[in-house]
Amino acid sequence: MTSVSPTPSLQEVRIPVGPGTWLQGDLGLPGRPIGLVLFAHGSGSGRHSARNRQVARRLQQEGIATLLFDLLTPQEEQVDLRTREHRFDIALLTRRMEAAAEWTRGQAALRELPLGFFGASTGSAAALIAAAQLGGRVAAVVSRGGRPDLAGPAVLAAVTAPTLLIVGGDDHGVIELNEEALRRLRCPADIRIVPGATHLFEEPGALEQVADLAAGWFGRHFVRTTHPA
């Protein structure tokens, strides 16, 4: 796959999630984007996740807009640092994904773009639940080292967006959870194992493979959404 997009514009945004409550986000908008991907980070992480930012840059190179945002407010993050009560609150994280998706519909530059979700770790479950609830509004989902099992069998069966599960070859235990989730999915779905990679894909070249796989998956399904056969 070759790069087709000039340097994207980058801007900070605020996403409303309730009366007087906002989430901070970073929007990367390449020229003439073919789609938009919302990132759901894993437990204890945020919009500054270096791994998600690397994937986002790869997507932007392919003309895909990206929105990295904090799933928790600053106040919730402070509580979570002490108690860890929010990072595994999948229902809360799902509501935040849905709120961000709804916010994009009110933005002139984004509302017509095919929508994709990229979830990492526990964020994958939130992405899949939100995709199931939003139905045809979501064109594709990618999970990186995710816990799709946390979405539950009924939700996995209800996902309609084509879904790609990416797992490290040495991420033992998580591979099996993803393989089981793949069997539960009824939408077009696939699993890709990155050889030698552990849960965080810290090995040389591992995250680059993740980014390439994600760019290919979103690119194919966004084009199909924009130009149906």
CSV table of C-alpha atoms in Angstrom, one decimal:
chain,number,residue,atom,x,y,z
A,1,MET,CA,0.0,0.0,0.0
A,2,THR,CA,1.4,3.4,-0.9
A,3,SER,CA,0.9,6.8,0.8
A,4,VAL,CA,-1.6,9.0,-1.0
A,5,SER,CA,-2.3,11.8,1.5
A,6,PRO,CA,-0.4,15.0,2.3
A,7,THR,CA,0.5,15.9,5.9
A,8,PRO,CA,-2.7,15.9,7.8
A,9,SER,CA,-4.0,18.8,9.8
A,10,LEU,CA,-4.0,18.2,13.6
A,11,GLN,CA,-6.3,19.8,16.0
A,12,GLU,CA,-7.5,19.4,19.6
A,13,VAL,CA,-11.2,18.9,20.1
A,14,ARG,CA,-13.6,18.6,23.0
A,15,ILE,CA,-16.3,15.9,22.9
A,16,PRO,CA,-19.4,16.5,25.1
A,17,VAL,CA,-20.5,13.5,27.1
A,18,GLY,CA,-22.9,15.1,29.5
A,19,PRO,CA,-23.9,18.4,31.0
A,20,GLY,CA,-20.7,20.4,31.5
A,21,THR,CA,-18.6,17.2,30.9
A,22,TRP,CA,-16.1,16.9,28.0
A,23,LEU,CA,-13.5,14.5,26.8
A,24,GLN,CA,-10.3,15.8,25.2
A,25,GLY,CA,-9.4,14.5,21.8
A,26,ASP,CA,-6.9,14.9,19.0
A,27,LEU,CA,-8.3,14.9,15.4
A,28,GLY,CA,-5.9,14.1,12.5
A,29,LEU,CA,-7.5,15.1,9.2
A,30,PRO,CA,-5.7,14.4,5.9
A,31,GLY,CA,-6.8,16.0,2.7
A,32,ARG,CA,-9.9,14.4,1.2
A,33,PRO,CA,-10.2,11.6,3.8
A,34,ILE,CA,-11.8,8.3,2.8
A,35,GLY,CA,-13.0,7.5,6.3
A,36,LEU,CA,-12.6,8.2,10.0
A,37,VAL,CA,-11.3,5.9,12.7
A,38,LEU,CA,-12.1,6.4,16.4
A,39,PHE,CA,-9.5,4.9,18.8
A,40,ALA,CA,-10.5,3.1,22.1
A,41,HIS,CA,-7.4,2.8,24.2
A,42,GLY,CA,-6.7,0.1,26.7
A,43,SER,CA,-6.8,0.2,30.5
A,44,GLY,CA,-4.7,2.9,32.1
A,45,SER,CA,-3.9,4.6,28.8
A,46,GLY,CA,-5.2,7.7,27.0
A,47,ARG,CA,-5.2,9.6,23.8
A,48,HIS,CA,-1.4,10.1,24.2
A,49,SER,CA,-0.8,6.3,23.8
A,50,ALA,CA,2.4,6.1,21.7
A,51,ARG,CA,1.3,2.8,20.2
A,52,ASN,CA,-2.1,4.2,19.0
A,53,ARG,CA,-0.5,7.3,17.8
A,54,GLN,CA,1.9,5.3,15.6
A,55,VAL,CA,-1.1,3.4,14.1
A,56,ALA,CA,-2.9,6.7,13.6
A,57,ARG,CA,0.0,8.2,11.7
A,58,ARG,CA,0.0,5.1,9.4
A,59,LEU,CA,-3.8,5.5,8.8
A,60,GLN,CA,-3.4,9.2,8.0
A,61,GLN,CA,-0.8,8.3,5.4
A,62,GLU,CA,-3.5,6.3,3.6
A,63,GLY,CA,-6.0,9.2,3.7
A,64,ILE,CA,-7.9,8.0,6.8
A,65,ALA,CA,-8.8,10.6,9.4
A,66,THR,CA,-8.2,9.6,13.1
A,67,LEU,CA,-9.7,10.6,16.4
A,68,LEU,CA,-7.7,9.7,19.5
A,69,PHE,CA,-9.5,10.8,22.7
A,70,ASP,CA,-9.5,10.2,26.4
A,71,LEU,CA,-12.3,7.8,27.4
A,72,LEU,CA,-12.3,9.3,30.9
A,73,THR,CA,-12.5,12.9,32.1
A,74,PRO,CA,-9.6,14.3,34.1
A,75,GLN,CA,-11.5,13.9,37.3
A,76,GLU,CA,-12.3,10.3,36.5
A,77,GLU,CA,-8.7,9.6,35.6
A,78,GLN,CA,-7.6,10.8,39.0
A,79,VAL,CA,-10.0,8.5,40.7
A,80,ASP,CA,-9.0,5.7,38.4
A,81,LEU,CA,-5.3,6.1,39.3
A,82,ARG,CA,-6.2,5.3,42.9
A,83,THR,CA,-9.0,2.7,42.5
A,84,ARG,CA,-8.8,1.4,38.9
A,85,GLU,CA,-12.6,1.4,39.0
A,86,HIS,CA,-13.2,3.0,35.6
A,87,ARG,CA,-10.7,1.4,33.3
A,88,PHE,CA,-12.6,-1.9,33.4
A,89,ASP,CA,-16.0,-0.3,33.4
A,90,ILE,CA,-16.8,-1.5,29.8
A,91,ALA,CA,-20.3,0.0,29.9
A,92,LEU,CA,-18.9,3.4,30.7
A,93,LEU,CA,-16.2,3.1,28.0
A,94,THR,CA,-18.9,2.0,25.5
A,95,ARG,CA,-21.0,5.0,26.2
A,96,ARG,CA,-18.0,7.2,25.6
A,97,MET,CA,-17.4,5.6,22.2
A,98,GLU,CA,-21.0,6.1,21.3
A,99,ALA,CA,-20.8,9.8,22.4
A,100,ALA,CA,-17.7,10.4,20.3
A,101,ALA,CA,-19.4,8.7,17.3
A,102,GLU,CA,-22.4,10.9,17.8
A,103,TRP,CA,-20.2,14.0,18.0
A,104,THR,CA,-18.7,13.3,14.6
A,105,ARG,CA,-22.1,13.5,13.1
A,106,GLY,CA,-22.3,17.1,14.1
A,107,GLN,CA,-19.0,18.0,12.4
A,108,ALA,CA,-19.3,19.1,8.8
A,109,ALA,CA,-15.9,17.7,7.8
A,110,LEU,CA,-16.7,14.3,9.4
A,111,ARG,CA,-20.4,13.5,9.2
A,112,GLU,CA,-20.3,11.9,5.7
A,113,LEU,CA,-17.2,9.8,6.3
A,114,PRO,CA,-17.4,6.0,6.8
A,115,LEU,CA,-16.7,5.3,10.5
A,116,GLY,CA,-14.3,2.7,11.9
A,117,PHE,CA,-13.3,1.7,15.4
A,118,PHE,CA,-9.8,0.7,16.5
A,119,GLY,CA,-9.7,-0.9,20.0
A,120,ALA,CA,-6.7,-1.9,22.1
A,121,SER,CA,-6.8,-4.3,25.1
A,122,THR,CA,-10.0,-3.6,27.1
A,123,GLY,CA,-10.9,-0.8,24.6
A,124,SER,CA,-11.6,-3.5,22.1
A,125,ALA,CA,-14.6,-4.7,24.0
A,126,ALA,CA,-16.0,-1.2,24.2
A,127,ALA,CA,-15.4,-0.7,20.4
A,128,LEU,CA,-17.2,-4.0,19.6
A,129,ILE,CA,-20.2,-3.3,21.9
A,130,ALA,CA,-20.5,0.2,20.4
A,131,ALA,CA,-20.3,-1.2,16.9
A,132,ALA,CA,-23.0,-3.7,17.7
A,133,GLN,CA,-25.3,-1.0,19.0
A,134,LEU,CA,-24.6,1.4,16.2
A,135,GLY,CA,-25.1,-1.2,13.5
A,136,GLY,CA,-24.7,0.0,9.9
A,137,ARG,CA,-23.2,3.3,11.0
A,138,VAL,CA,-19.9,1.5,11.6
A,139,ALA,CA,-18.1,0.3,8.5
A,140,ALA,CA,-15.2,-1.7,10.1
A,141,VAL,CA,-13.5,-2.6,13.4
A,142,VAL,CA,-9.9,-3.5,14.2
A,143,SER,CA,-8.8,-5.0,17.6
A,144,ARG,CA,-5.1,-4.9,18.7
A,145,GLY,CA,-4.2,-7.3,21.5
A,146,GLY,CA,-7.8,-7.0,22.5
A,147,ARG,CA,-10.2,-8.6,24.9
A,148,PRO,CA,-13.2,-9.1,22.6
A,149,ASP,CA,-14.5,-11.8,25.0
A,150,LEU,CA,-15.4,-9.0,27.5
A,151,ALA,CA,-18.1,-7.9,25.0
A,152,GLY,CA,-20.0,-11.2,25.6
A,153,PRO,CA,-21.2,-13.8,23.2
A,154,ALA,CA,-24.5,-12.1,22.4
A,155,VAL,CA,-22.9,-8.8,21.5
A,156,LEU,CA,-20.3,-10.5,19.4
A,157,ALA,CA,-23.0,-12.2,17.4
A,158,ALA,CA,-24.7,-8.9,16.9
A,159,VAL,CA,-21.7,-7.0,15.4
A,160,THR,CA,-22.3,-6.4,11.7
A,161,ALA,CA,-19.2,-4.3,10.8
A,162,PRO,CA,-16.3,-6.4,9.3
A,163,THR,CA,-13.9,-7.1,12.2
A,164,LEU,CA,-10.2,-7.8,12.2
A,165,LEU,CA,-8.6,-9.3,15.4
A,166,ILE,CA,-4.8,-8.8,15.6
A,167,VAL,CA,-2.9,-10.7,18.3
A,168,GLY,CA,0.7,-11.2,19.1
A,169,GLY,CA,2.0,-14.7,18.5
A,170,ASP,CA,3.5,-14.8,22.0
A,171,ASP,CA,0.5,-13.3,23.7
A,172,HIS,CA,-0.5,-16.6,25.2
A,173,GLY,CA,-4.0,-16.8,26.6
A,174,VAL,CA,-5.2,-13.8,24.6
A,175,ILE,CA,-4.8,-15.7,21.4
A,176,GLU,CA,-7.2,-18.3,22.6
A,177,LEU,CA,-9.7,-15.6,23.7
A,178,ASN,CA,-9.6,-14.0,20.3
A,179,GLU,CA,-10.0,-17.3,18.5
A,180,GLU,CA,-13.1,-18.0,20.6
A,181,ALA,CA,-14.4,-14.5,19.8
A,182,LEU,CA,-13.8,-15.1,16.1
A,183,ARG,CA,-16.1,-18.1,16.3
A,184,ARG,CA,-18.8,-16.0,17.9
A,185,LEU,CA,-18.7,-13.3,15.3
A,186,ARG,CA,-21.2,-13.6,12.5
A,187,CYS,CA,-20.0,-10.6,10.5
A,188,PRO,CA,-17.1,-10.8,8.0
A,189,ALA,CA,-14.2,-11.4,10.3
A,190,ASP,CA,-10.6,-12.5,10.4
A,191,ILE,CA,-7.7,-13.0,12.8
A,192,ARG,CA,-4.1,-12.2,12.2
A,193,ILE,CA,-1.3,-13.4,14.4
A,194,VAL,CA,1.9,-11.3,14.4
A,195,PRO,CA,4.7,-13.8,14.9
A,196,GLY,CA,6.9,-13.3,18.0
A,197,ALA,CA,4.9,-10.4,19.3
A,198,THR,CA,3.8,-10.1,22.9
A,199,HIS,CA,0.8,-8.2,24.3
A,200,LEU,CA,2.1,-4.7,23.7
A,201,PHE,CA,3.8,-5.4,20.3
A,202,GLU,CA,7.0,-3.9,21.6
A,203,GLU,CA,9.2,-6.2,19.5
A,204,PRO,CA,11.0,-4.6,16.5
A,205,GLY,CA,8.7,-4.3,13.6
A,206,ALA,CA,5.6,-5.7,15.4
A,207,LEU,CA,3.6,-2.5,15.7
A,208,GLU,CA,4.4,-1.7,12.1
A,209,GLN,CA,2.8,-4.9,11.1
A,210,VAL,CA,-0.3,-4.0,13.2
A,211,ALA,CA,-0.5,-0.6,11.5
A,212,ASP,CA,-0.2,-2.1,8.1
A,213,LEU,CA,-2.9,-4.6,8.8
A,214,ALA,CA,-5.2,-2.0,10.2
A,215,ALA,CA,-4.6,0.4,7.3
A,216,GLY,CA,-5.4,-2.4,4.8
A,217,TRP,CA,-8.5,-3.5,6.6
A,218,PHE,CA,-10.0,0.0,7.0
A,219,GLY,CA,-9.0,1.0,3.5
A,220,ARG,CA,-10.7,-1.9,1.9
A,221,HIS,CA,-14.0,-1.5,3.8
A,222,PHE,CA,-14.1,2.2,3.7
A,223,VAL,CA,-13.8,2.1,-0.1
A,224,ARG,CA,-16.6,-0.4,-0.3
A,225,THR,CA,-18.7,1.8,1.9
A,226,THR,CA,-18.0,4.9,-0.2
A,227,HIS,CA,-18.3,3.1,-3.5
A,228,PRO,CA,-20.7,0.2,-3.0
A,229,ALA,CA,-20.6,-2.5,-5.7
